[in-house]
Short mmCIF file of C-alpha atoms and ligand atoms in Angstrom, two decimals:
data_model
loop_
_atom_site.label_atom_id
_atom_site.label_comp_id
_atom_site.label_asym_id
_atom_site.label_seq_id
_atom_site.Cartn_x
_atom_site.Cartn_y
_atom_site.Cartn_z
CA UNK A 1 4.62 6.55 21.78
CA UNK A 2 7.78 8.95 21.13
CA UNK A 3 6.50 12.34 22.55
CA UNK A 4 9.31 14.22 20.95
CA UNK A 5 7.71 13.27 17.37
CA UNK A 6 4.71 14.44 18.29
CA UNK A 7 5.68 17.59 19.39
CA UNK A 8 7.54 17.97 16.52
CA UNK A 9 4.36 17.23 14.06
CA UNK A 10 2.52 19.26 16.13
CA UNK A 11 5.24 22.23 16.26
CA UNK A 12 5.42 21.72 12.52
CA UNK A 13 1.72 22.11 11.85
CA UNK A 14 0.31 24.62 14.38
CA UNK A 15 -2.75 26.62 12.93
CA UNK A 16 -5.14 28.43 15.16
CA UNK A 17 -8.84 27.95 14.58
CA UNK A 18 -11.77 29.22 16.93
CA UNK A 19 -13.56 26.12 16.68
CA UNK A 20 -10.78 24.25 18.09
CA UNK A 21 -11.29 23.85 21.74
CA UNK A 22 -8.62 21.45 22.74
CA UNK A 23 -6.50 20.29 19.91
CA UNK A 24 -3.43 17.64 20.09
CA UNK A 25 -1.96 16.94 23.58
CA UNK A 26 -5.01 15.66 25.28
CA UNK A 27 -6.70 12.18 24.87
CA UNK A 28 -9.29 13.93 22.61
CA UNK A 29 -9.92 17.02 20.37
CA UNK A 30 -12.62 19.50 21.21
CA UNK A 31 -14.31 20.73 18.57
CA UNK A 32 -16.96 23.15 17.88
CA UNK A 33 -19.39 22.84 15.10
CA UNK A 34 -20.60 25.59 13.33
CA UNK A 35 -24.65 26.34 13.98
CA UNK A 36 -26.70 25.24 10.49
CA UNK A 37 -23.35 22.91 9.28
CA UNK A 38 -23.79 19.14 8.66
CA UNK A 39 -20.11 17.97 9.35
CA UNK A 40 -18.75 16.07 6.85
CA UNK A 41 -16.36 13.69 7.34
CA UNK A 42 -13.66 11.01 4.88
CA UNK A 43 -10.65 9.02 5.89
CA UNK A 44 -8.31 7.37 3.28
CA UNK A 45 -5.21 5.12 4.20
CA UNK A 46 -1.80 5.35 2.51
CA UNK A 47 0.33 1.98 2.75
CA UNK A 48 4.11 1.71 1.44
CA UNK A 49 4.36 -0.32 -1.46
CA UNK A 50 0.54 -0.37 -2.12
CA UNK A 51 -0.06 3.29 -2.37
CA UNK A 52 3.64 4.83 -2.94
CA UNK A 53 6.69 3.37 -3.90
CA UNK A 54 9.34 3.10 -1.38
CA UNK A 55 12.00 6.08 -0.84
CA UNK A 56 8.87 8.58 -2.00
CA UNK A 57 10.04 12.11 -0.40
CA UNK A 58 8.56 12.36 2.61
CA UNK A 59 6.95 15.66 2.38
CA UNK A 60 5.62 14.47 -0.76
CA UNK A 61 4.27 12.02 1.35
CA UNK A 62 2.76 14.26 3.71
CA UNK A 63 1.21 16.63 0.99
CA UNK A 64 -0.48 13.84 -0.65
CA UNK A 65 -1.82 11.83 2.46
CA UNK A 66 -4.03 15.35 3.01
CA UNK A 67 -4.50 16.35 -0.61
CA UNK A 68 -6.13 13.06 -1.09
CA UNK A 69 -8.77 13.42 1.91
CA UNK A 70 -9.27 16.96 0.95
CA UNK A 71 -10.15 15.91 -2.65
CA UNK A 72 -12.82 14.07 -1.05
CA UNK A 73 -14.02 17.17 0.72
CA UNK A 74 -13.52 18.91 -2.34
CA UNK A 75 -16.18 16.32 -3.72
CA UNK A 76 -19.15 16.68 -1.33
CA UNK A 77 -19.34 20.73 -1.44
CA UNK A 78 -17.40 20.83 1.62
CA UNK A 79 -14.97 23.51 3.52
CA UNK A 80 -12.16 21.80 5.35
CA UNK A 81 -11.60 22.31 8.93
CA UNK A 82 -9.89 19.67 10.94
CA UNK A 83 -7.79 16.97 10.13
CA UNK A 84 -6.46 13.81 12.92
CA UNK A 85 -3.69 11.55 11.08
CA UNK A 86 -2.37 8.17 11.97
CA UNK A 87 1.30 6.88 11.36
CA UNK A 88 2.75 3.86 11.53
CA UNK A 89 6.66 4.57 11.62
CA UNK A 90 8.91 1.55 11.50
CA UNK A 91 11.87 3.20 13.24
CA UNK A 92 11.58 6.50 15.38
CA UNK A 93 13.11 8.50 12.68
CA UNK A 94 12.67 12.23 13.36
CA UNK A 95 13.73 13.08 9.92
CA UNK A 96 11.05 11.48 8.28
CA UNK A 97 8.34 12.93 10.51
CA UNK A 98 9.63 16.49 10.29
CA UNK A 99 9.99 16.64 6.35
CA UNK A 100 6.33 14.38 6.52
CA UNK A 101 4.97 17.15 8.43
CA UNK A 102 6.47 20.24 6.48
CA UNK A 103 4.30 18.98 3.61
CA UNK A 104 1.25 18.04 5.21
CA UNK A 105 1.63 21.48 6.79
CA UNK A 106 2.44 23.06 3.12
CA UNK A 107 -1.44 22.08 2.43
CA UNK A 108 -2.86 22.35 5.48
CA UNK A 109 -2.10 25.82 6.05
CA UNK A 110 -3.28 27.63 2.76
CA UNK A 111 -6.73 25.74 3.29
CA UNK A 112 -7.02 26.54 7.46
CA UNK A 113 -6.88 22.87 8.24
CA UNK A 114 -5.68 22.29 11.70
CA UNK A 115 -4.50 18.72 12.99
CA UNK A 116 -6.44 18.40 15.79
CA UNK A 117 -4.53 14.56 16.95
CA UNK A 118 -3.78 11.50 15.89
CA UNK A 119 -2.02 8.08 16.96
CA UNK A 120 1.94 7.08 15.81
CA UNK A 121 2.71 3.49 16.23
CA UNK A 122 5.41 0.84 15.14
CA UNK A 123 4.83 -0.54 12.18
CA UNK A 124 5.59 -0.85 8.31
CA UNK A 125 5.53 2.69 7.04
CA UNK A 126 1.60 3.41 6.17
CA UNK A 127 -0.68 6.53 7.15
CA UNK A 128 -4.30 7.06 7.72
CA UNK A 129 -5.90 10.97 7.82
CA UNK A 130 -9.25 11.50 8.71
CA UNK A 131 -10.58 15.14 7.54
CA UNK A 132 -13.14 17.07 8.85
CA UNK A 133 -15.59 19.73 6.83
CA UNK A 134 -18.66 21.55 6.76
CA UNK A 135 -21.58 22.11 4.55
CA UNK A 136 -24.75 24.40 4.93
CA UNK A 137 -27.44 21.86 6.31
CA UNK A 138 -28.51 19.89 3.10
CA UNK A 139 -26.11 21.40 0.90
CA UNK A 140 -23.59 18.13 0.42
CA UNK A 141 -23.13 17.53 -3.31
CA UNK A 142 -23.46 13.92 -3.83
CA UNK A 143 -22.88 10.75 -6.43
CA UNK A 144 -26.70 10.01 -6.79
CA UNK A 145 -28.38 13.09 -8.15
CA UNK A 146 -27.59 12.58 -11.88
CA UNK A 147 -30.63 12.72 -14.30
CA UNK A 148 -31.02 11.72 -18.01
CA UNK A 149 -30.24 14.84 -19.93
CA UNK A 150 -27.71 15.97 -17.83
CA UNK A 151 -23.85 17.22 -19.61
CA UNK A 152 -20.72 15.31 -17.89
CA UNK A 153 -18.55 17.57 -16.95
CA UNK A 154 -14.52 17.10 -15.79
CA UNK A 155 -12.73 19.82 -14.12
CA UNK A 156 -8.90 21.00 -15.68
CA UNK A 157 -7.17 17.38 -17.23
CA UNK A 158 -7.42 14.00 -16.77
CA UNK A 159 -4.45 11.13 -17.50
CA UNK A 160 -1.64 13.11 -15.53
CA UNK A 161 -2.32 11.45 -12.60
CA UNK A 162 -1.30 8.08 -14.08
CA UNK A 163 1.01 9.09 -16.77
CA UNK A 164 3.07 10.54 -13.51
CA UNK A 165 3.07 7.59 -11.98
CA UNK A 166 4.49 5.60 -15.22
CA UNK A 167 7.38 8.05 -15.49
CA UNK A 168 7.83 7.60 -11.35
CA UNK A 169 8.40 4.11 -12.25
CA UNK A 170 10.30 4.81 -14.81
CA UNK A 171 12.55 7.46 -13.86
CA UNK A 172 12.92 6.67 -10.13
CA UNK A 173 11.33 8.39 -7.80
CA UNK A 174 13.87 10.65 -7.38
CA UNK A 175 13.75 11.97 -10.81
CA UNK A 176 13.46 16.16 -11.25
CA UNK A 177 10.75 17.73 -11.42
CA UNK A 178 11.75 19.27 -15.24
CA UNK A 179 9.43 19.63 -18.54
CA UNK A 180 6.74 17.80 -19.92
CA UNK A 181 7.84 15.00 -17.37
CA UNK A 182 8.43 16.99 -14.68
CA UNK A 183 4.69 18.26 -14.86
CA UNK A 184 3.37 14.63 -15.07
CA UNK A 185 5.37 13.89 -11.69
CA UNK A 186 4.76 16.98 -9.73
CA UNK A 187 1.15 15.49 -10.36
CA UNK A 188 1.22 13.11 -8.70
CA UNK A 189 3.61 14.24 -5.97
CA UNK A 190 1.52 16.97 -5.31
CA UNK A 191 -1.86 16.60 -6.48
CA UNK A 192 -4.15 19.82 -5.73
CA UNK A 193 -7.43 19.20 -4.12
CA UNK A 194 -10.20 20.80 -6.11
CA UNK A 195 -11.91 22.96 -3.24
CA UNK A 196 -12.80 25.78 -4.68
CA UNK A 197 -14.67 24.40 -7.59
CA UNK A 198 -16.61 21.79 -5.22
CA UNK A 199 -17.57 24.87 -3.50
CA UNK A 200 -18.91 26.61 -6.79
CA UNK A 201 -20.57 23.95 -7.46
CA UNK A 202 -22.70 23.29 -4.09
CA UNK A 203 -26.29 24.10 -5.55
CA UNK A 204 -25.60 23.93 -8.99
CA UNK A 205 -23.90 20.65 -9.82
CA UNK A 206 -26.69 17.30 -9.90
CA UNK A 207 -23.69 14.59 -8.64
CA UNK A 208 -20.25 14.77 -7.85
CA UNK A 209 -17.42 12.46 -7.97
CA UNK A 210 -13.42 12.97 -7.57
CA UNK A 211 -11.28 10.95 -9.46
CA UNK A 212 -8.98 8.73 -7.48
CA UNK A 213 -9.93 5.33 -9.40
CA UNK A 214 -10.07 6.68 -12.97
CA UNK A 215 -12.68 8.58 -15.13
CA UNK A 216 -14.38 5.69 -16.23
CA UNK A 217 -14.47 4.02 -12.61
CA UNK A 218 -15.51 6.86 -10.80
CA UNK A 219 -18.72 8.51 -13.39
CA UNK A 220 -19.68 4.90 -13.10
CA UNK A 221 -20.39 5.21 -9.50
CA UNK A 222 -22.53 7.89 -9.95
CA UNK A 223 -24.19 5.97 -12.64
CA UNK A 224 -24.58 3.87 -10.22
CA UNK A 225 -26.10 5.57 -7.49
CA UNK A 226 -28.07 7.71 -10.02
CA UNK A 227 -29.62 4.96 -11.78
CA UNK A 228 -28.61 6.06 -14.93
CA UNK A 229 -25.69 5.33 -17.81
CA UNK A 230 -23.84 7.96 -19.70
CA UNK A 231 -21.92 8.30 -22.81
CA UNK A 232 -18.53 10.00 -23.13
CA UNK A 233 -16.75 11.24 -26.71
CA UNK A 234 -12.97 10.71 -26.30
CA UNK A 235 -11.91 13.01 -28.26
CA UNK A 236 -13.71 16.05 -25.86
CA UNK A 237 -11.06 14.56 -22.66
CA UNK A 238 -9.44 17.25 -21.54
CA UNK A 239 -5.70 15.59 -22.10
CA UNK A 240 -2.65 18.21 -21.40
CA UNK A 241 -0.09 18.93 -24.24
CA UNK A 242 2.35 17.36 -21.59
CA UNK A 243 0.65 14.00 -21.43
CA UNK A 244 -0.05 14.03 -24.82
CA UNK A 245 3.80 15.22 -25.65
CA UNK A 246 5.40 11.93 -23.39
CA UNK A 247 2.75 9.19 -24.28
CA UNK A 248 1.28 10.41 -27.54
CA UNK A 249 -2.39 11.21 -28.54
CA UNK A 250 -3.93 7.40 -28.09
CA UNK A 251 -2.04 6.56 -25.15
CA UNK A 252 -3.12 9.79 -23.19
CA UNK A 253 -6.64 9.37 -24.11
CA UNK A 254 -6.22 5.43 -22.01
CA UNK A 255 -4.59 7.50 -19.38
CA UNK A 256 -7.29 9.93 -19.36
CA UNK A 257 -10.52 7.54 -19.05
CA UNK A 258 -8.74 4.54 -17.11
CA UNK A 259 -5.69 5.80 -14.99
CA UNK A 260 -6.42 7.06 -11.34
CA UNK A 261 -5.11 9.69 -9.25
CA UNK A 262 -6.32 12.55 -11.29
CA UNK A 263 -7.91 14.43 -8.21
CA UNK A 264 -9.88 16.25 -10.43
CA UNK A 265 -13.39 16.69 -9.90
CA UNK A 266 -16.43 14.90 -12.32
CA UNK A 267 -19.59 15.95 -11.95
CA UNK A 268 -23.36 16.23 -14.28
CA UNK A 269 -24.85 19.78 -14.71
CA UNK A 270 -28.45 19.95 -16.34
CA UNK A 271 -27.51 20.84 -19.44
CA UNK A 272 -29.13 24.64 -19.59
CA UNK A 273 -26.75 25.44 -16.28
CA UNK A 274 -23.50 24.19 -18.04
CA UNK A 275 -22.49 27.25 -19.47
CA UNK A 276 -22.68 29.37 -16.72
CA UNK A 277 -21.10 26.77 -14.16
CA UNK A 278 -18.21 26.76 -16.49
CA UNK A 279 -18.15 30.49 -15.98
CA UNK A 280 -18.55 30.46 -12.37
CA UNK A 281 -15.50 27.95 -12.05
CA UNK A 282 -13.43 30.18 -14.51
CA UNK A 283 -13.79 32.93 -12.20
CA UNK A 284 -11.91 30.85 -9.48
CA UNK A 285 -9.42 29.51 -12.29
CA UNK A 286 -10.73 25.72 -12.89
CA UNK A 287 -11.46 25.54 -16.05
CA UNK A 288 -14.32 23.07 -16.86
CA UNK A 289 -15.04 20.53 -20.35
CA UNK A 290 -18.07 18.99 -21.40
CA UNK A 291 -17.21 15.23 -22.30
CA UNK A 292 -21.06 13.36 -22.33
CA UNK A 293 -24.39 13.25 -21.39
CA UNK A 294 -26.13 11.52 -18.70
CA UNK A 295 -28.56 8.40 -20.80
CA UNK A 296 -31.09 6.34 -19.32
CA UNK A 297 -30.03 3.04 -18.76
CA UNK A 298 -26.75 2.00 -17.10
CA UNK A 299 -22.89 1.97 -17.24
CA UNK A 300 -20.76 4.21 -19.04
CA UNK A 301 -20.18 4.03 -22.57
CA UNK A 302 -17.34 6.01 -25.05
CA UNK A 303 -17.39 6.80 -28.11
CA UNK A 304 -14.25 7.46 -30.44
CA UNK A 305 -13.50 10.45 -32.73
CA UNK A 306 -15.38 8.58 -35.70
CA UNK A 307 -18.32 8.01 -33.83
CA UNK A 308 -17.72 4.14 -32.80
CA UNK A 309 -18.64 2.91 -29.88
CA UNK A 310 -15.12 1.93 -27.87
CA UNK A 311 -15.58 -2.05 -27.01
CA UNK A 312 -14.50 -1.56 -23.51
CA UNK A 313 -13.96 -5.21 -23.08
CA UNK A 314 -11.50 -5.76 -25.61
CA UNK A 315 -7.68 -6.19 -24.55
CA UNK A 316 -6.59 -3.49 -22.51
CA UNK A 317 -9.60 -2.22 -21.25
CA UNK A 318 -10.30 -5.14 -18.70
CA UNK A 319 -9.30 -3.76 -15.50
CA UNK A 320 -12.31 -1.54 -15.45
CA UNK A 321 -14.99 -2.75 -18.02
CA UNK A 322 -17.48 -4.52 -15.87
P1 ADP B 1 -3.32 8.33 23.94
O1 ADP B 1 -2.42 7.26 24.46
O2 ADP B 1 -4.18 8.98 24.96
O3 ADP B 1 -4.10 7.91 22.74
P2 ADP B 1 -1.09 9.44 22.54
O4 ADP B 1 0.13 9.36 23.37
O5 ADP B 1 -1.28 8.46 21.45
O6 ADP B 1 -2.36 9.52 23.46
O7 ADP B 1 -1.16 10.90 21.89
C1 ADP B 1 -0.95 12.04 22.66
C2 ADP B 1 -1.54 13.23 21.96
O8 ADP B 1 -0.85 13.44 20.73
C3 ADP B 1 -3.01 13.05 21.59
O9 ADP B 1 -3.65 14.30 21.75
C4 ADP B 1 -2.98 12.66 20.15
O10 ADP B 1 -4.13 13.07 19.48
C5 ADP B 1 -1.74 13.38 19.64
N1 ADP B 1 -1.07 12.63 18.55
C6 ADP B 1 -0.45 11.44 18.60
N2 ADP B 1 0.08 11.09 17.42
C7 ADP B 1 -0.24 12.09 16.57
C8 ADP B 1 0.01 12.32 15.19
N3 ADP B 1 0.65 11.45 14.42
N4 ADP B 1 -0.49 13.46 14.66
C9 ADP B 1 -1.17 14.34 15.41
N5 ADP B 1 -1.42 14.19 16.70
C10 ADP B 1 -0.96 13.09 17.29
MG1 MG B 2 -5.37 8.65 26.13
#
């Protein structure tokens, strides 16, 4: 399509990397794998209206379409390398693609990702990125290595991600980034990939999971794929004063175990390794909170500040009781 947009995406994102051979401008990237790397690879679409709300600032836009794939990285152990995106424009609208770009590149650059191509078609206004990573042969953290025994662990707060989006909807989504509120939104604006956590915990962690559907959703798929249930305590979440200052204590704690788009990471420890993961992550600034143990049997379970086991069925909790 429109050359002039992508030069301008590729102007706006230029990063040289030795294992790029031949980036944009050709009908393929290049690429060099690292010797003893498994590449690692995750794509996740972004459609107006499904995944944003329309009028969304478009560098917001761009930040989040990679800080979501990154996340994913950030998930399996990985290091980011490479990144090809696909947009569907419905108008040729330069102004768009450059402030799209500026935040895509306001990520990419701090982490060394370089875009390496892509594809920009007419369309409604959606966008795909593909990233690109690497992990020491075998080293891949993954959803089905929990065992019974094992301590649940979340990294920094959950419930931001969707409180932000309930004062987006609110407020507009041209609302200021200001206080409590303010913190909530530039959440989920700009959520921050956990890389340097999934990193410590390559080798250390038994499973690993980020949270894009929800606490609840996502420790059940590595339930899932472990073979094994867990129980949380709701009162150990790890709820910010913000969330808990705009929604109140009961509210955040829903927020917390059911909303999505917390980009944080969940993963099990064996219980003996817990504390000194925690320290290892504190020592790259994530902090780290024990919220349950890994059970035998299946699903995940939660149990309130009394002790009582949370019926997860009842009104409310529909959406992601199974
Ligand atoms: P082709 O028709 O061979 O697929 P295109 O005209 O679609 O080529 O793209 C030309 C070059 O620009 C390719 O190298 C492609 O990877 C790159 N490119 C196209 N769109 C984008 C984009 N949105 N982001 C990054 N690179 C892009
Ligand atoms: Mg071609």
């Amino acid at each position: 399509m429109e050359f002039s947009l992508i030069d301008r995406i590729g102007a706006a994102t230029q990063l040289r990397r030795d294992d790029v051979l031949l980036g944009m401008g050709d009908d393929a990237a290049v690429l060099q794998v690292p010797a003893g790397q498994n590449l690692v690879m995750a794509v996740d679409t972004m459609v107006e209206g499904v995944h944003f709300l329309p009028g969304t600032a478009p560098a917001d836009l761009g930040w989040k379409a990679l800080a979501v794939n990154l996340s994913d990285l950030a998930a399996m152990g990985a290091v980011p390398a490479w990144a090809l995106l696909a947009l569907t424009l419905p108008k040729g609208d330069a102004s768009f693609v450059d402030g799209f770009a500026a935040g895509f590149a306001e990520l990419a650059r701090p982490h060394r990702v370089a875009l390496v191509g892509g594809d920009t078609t007419g369309g409604p206004l959606a966008f795909s990125v593909t990233v690109h990573g690497f992990v020491p042969a075998g080293a891949a953290l993954t959803r089905d290595g929990a065992r019974e025994g094992d301590l649940v662990m979340v990294t920094g707060s959950v419930g931001e991600g969707a409180g932000g989006l309930a004062c987006l909807r609110q407020h507009g989504v041209l609302a200021q980034d200001e206080g409590a509120i303010g913190q909530l939104l530039s959440r989920v604006r700009r959520p921050r990939p956990q890389l340097a956590a999934g990193l410590v915990l390559r080798g250390q962690a038994s499973s690993c999971i980020d949270i894009s559907d929800g606490l609840l959703a996502d420790l059940g798929h590595i339930c899932q794929r472990s073979g094994v249930g867990a129980e949380l305590d709701a009162d150990r979440l790890p709820l910010s004063d913000a969330l808990q200052t705009v929604f109140g204590p009961e509210q955040a704690c829903l927020y917390g175990l059911s909303g999505g788009d917390d980009y944080e990471l969940c993963f099990t420890v064996p219980a003996a390794r817990a504390h000194a993961v925690q320290g290892d992550l504190a020592r790259v600034g994530c902090s780290a909170t024990p919220i349950g143990r890994i059970v035998r049997g299946e699903g995940v379970s939660v149990r309130d500040a009394r002790g009582q086991w949370i019926d997860l069925h009842s009104a409310g909790w529909d959406h992601f009781a199974a």
